[in-house]
Short mmCIF file of C-alpha atoms and ligand atoms in Angstrom, two decimals:
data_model
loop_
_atom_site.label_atom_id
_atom_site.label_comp_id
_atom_site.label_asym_id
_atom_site.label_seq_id
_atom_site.Cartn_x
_atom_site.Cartn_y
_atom_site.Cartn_z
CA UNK A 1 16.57 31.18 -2.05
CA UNK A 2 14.27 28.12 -3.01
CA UNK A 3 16.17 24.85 -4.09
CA UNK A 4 13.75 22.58 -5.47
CA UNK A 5 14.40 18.69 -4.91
CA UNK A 6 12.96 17.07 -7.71
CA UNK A 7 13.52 12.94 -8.29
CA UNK A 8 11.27 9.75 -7.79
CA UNK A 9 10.52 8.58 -4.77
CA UNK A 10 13.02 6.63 -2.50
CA UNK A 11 15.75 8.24 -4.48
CA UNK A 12 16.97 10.22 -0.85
CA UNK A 13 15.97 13.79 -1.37
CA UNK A 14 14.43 13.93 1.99
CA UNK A 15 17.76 12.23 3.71
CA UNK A 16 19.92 15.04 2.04
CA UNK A 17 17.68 17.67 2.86
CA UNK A 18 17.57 16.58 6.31
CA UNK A 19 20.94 16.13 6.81
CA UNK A 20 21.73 19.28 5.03
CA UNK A 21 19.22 21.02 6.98
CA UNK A 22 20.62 19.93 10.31
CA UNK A 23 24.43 20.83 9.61
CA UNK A 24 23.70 24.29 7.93
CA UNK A 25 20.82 25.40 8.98
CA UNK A 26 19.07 25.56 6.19
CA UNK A 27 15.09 25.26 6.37
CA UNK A 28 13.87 21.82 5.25
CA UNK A 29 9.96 21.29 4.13
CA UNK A 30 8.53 18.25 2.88
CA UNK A 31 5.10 18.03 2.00
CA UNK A 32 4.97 14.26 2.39
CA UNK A 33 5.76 15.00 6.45
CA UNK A 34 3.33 17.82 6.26
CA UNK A 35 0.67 15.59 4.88
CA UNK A 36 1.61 13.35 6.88
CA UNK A 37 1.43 15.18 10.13
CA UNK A 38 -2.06 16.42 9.05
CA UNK A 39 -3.27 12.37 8.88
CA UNK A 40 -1.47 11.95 12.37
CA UNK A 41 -4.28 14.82 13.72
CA UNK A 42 -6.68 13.15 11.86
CA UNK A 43 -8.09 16.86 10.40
CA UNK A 44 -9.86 17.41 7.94
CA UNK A 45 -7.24 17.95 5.90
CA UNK A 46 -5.50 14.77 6.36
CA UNK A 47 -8.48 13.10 6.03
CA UNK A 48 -9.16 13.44 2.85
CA UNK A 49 -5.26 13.16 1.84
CA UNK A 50 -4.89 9.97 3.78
CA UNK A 51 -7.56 8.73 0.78
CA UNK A 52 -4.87 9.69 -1.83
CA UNK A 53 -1.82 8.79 -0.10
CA UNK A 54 -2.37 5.56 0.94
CA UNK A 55 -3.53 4.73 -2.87
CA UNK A 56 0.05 6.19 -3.94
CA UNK A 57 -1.97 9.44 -5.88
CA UNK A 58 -1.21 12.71 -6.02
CA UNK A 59 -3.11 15.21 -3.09
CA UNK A 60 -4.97 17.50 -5.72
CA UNK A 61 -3.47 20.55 -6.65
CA UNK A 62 -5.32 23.07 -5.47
CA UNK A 63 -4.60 21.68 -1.89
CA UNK A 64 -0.87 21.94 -2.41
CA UNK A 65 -0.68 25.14 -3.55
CA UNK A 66 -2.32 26.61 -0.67
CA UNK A 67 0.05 24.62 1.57
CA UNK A 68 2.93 25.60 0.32
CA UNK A 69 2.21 28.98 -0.28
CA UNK A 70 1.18 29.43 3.31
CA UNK A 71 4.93 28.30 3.95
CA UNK A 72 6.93 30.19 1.52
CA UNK A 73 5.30 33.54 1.66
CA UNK A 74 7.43 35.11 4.26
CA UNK A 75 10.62 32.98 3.34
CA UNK A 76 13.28 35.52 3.53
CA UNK A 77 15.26 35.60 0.73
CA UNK A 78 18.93 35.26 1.84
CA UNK A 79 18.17 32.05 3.47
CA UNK A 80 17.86 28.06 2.11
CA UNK A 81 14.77 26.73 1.81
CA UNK A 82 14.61 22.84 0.75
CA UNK A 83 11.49 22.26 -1.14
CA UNK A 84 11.30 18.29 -0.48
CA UNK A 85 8.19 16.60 -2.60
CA UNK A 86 6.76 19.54 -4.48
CA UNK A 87 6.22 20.50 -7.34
CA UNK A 88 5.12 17.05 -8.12
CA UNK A 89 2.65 18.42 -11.69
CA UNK A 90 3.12 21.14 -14.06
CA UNK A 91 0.12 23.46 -12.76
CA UNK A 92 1.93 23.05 -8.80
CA UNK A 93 5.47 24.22 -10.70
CA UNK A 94 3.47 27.03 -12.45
CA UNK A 95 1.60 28.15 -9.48
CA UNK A 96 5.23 28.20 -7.51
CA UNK A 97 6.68 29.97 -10.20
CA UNK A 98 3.58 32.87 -10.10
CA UNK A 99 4.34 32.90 -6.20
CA UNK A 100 8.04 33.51 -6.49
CA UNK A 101 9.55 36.66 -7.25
CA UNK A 102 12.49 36.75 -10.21
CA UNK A 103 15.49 34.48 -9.05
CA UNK A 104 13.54 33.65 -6.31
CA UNK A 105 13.82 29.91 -7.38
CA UNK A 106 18.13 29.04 -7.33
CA UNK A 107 18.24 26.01 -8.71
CA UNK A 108 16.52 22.45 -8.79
CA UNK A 109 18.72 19.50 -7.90
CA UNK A 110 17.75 16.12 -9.51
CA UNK A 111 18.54 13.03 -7.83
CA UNK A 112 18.47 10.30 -10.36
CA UNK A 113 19.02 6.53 -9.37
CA UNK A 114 17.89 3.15 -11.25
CA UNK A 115 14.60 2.18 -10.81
CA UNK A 116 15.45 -1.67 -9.35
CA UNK A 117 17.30 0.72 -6.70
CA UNK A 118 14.42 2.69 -5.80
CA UNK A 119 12.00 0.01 -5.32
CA UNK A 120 14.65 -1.80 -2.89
CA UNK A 121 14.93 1.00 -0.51
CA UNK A 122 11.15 1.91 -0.70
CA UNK A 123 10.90 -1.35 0.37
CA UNK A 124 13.35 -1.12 2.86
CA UNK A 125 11.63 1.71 5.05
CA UNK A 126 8.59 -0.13 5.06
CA UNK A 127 6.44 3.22 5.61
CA UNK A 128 2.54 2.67 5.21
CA UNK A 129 2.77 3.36 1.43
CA UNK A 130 5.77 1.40 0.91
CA UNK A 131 3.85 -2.13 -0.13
CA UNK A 132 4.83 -3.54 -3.67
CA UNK A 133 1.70 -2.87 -5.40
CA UNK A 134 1.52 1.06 -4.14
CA UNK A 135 5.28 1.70 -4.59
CA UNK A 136 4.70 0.93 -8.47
CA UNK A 137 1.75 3.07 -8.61
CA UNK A 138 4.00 5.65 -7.18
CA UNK A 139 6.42 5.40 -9.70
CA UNK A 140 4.22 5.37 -12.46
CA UNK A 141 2.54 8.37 -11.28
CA UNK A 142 6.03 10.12 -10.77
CA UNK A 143 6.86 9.25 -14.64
CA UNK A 144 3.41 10.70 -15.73
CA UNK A 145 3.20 13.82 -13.73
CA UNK A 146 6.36 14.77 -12.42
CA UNK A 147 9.22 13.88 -14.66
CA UNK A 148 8.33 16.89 -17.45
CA UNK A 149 9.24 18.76 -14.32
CA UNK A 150 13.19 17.80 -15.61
CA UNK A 151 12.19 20.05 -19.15
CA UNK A 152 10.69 22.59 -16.78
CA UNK A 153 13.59 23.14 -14.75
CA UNK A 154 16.24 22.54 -17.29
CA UNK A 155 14.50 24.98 -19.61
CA UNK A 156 14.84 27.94 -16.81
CA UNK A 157 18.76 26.59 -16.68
CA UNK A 158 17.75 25.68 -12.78
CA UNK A 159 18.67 22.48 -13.18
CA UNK A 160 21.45 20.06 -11.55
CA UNK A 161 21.60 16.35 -11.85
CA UNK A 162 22.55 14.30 -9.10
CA UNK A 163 23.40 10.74 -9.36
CA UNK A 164 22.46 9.53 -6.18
CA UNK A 165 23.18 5.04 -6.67
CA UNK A 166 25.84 6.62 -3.85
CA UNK A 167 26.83 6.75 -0.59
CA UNK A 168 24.67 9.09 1.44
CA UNK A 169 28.01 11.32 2.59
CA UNK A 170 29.29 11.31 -0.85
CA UNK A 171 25.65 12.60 -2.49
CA UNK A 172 25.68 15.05 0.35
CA UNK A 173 29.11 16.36 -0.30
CA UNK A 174 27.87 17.65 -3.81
CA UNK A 175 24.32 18.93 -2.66
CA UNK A 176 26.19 20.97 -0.39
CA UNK A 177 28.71 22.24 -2.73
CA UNK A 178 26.14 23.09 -5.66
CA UNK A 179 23.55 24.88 -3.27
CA UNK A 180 26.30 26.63 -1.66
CA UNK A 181 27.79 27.57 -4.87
CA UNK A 182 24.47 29.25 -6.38
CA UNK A 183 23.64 30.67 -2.84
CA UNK A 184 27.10 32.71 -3.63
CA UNK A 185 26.43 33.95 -6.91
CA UNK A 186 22.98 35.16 -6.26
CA UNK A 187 24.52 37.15 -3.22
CA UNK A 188 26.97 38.29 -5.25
CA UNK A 189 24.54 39.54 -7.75
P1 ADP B 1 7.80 9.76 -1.65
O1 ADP B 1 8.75 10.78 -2.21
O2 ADP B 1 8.49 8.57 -1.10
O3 ADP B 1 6.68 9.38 -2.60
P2 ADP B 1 6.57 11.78 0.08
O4 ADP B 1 6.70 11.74 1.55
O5 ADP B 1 7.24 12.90 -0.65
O6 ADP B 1 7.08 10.36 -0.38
O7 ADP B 1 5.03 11.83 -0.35
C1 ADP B 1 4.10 10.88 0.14
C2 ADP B 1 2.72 11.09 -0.51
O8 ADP B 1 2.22 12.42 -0.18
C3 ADP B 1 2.71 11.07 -2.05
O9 ADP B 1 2.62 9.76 -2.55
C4 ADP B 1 1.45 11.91 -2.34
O10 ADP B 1 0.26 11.17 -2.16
C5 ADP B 1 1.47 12.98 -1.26
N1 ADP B 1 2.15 14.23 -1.71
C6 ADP B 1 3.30 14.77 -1.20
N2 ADP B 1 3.64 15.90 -1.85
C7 ADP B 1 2.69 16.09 -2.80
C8 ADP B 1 2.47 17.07 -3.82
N3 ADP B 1 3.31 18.09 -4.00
N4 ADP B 1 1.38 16.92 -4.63
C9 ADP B 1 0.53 15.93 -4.47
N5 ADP B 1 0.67 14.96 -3.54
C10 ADP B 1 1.73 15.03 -2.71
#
């Protein structure tokens, strides 16, 4: 089963799916560390993400796709995978959607926090991206391209809201209790 992480960035998706990862052993994937690991090698492909990235775009699509796709092909079903950081555009959700077989995708949990809140923990971790000027860029992009996402996922009935201006154990606590409880009824169906 696929649970999507969708929210802006700094909100904590990849804390909880770390920490969710680590004490049930579910599979976490971010394409942020990918991408990141890729500019670490310095190949080609993180090369010409590294452009992107450090400008606060998007990676183009195409890119993506074949990343994750690479990833999630032999996913066996009856396990968790965390998809941390994509879809981040309409045409990556439709392309995961075409990759997917029926009920393939449980659920999409959206971690929602004010924006003031964001910026402060962006801030916060300091990563290479995480200067004033790019973390606003980041944000604006993530209103543009990823928010419809919400409609996308709420029109499937996929999606969960999390409000996540919370403690870390607290936010965890429910993201454990929702993913568990779909994981449930789609081995019960
Ligand atoms: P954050 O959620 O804090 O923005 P991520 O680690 O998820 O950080 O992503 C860092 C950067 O990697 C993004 O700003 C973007 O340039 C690139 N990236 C990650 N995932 C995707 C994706 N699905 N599509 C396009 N670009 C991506």
């Amino acid at each position: 089963m696929i649970a999507i992480l969708l929210g802006a960035p700094g909100v904590g998706k990849g804390t909880q799916a770390a920490l969710a990862a680590e004490t049930h052993g579910y599979t976490h994937m971010s394409t942020g560390e990918l991408l990141r690991q890729e500019v670490a090698e310095d190949t080609e492909l993180g090369k010409s993400a590294d452009i992107f990235m450090s400008r606060g775009d998007l990676v183009p699509d195409d890119v993506m796709v074949q990343m994750v796709a690479e990833h999630i092909s032999n996913f066996p079903s009856e396990k968790v995978l965390l998809l941390d950081g994509f879809p981040r555009t309409i045409a990556q959700a439709e392309a995961l959607d075409e990759a997917c077989t029926s009920g393939a995708i449980g659920l999409s949990l959206y971690f929602t926090a004010p924006e003031t809140v964001l910026t402060d923990r962006l801030l916060a971790r300091g990563r290479q991206d995480d200067t004033h000027e790019v973390i606003a860029h980041r944000l604006g992009v993530y209103a543009k391209a990823t928010e419809p996402l919400v409609k996308h996922y709420a029109d499937q009935g996929l999606l969960r809201e999390i409000k996540s201006d919370r403690a870390v154990e607290d936010i965890q606590v429910d993201v454990l209790s929702i993913v568990s409880g779909v994981l449930n009824q789609s081995n019960l169906a």
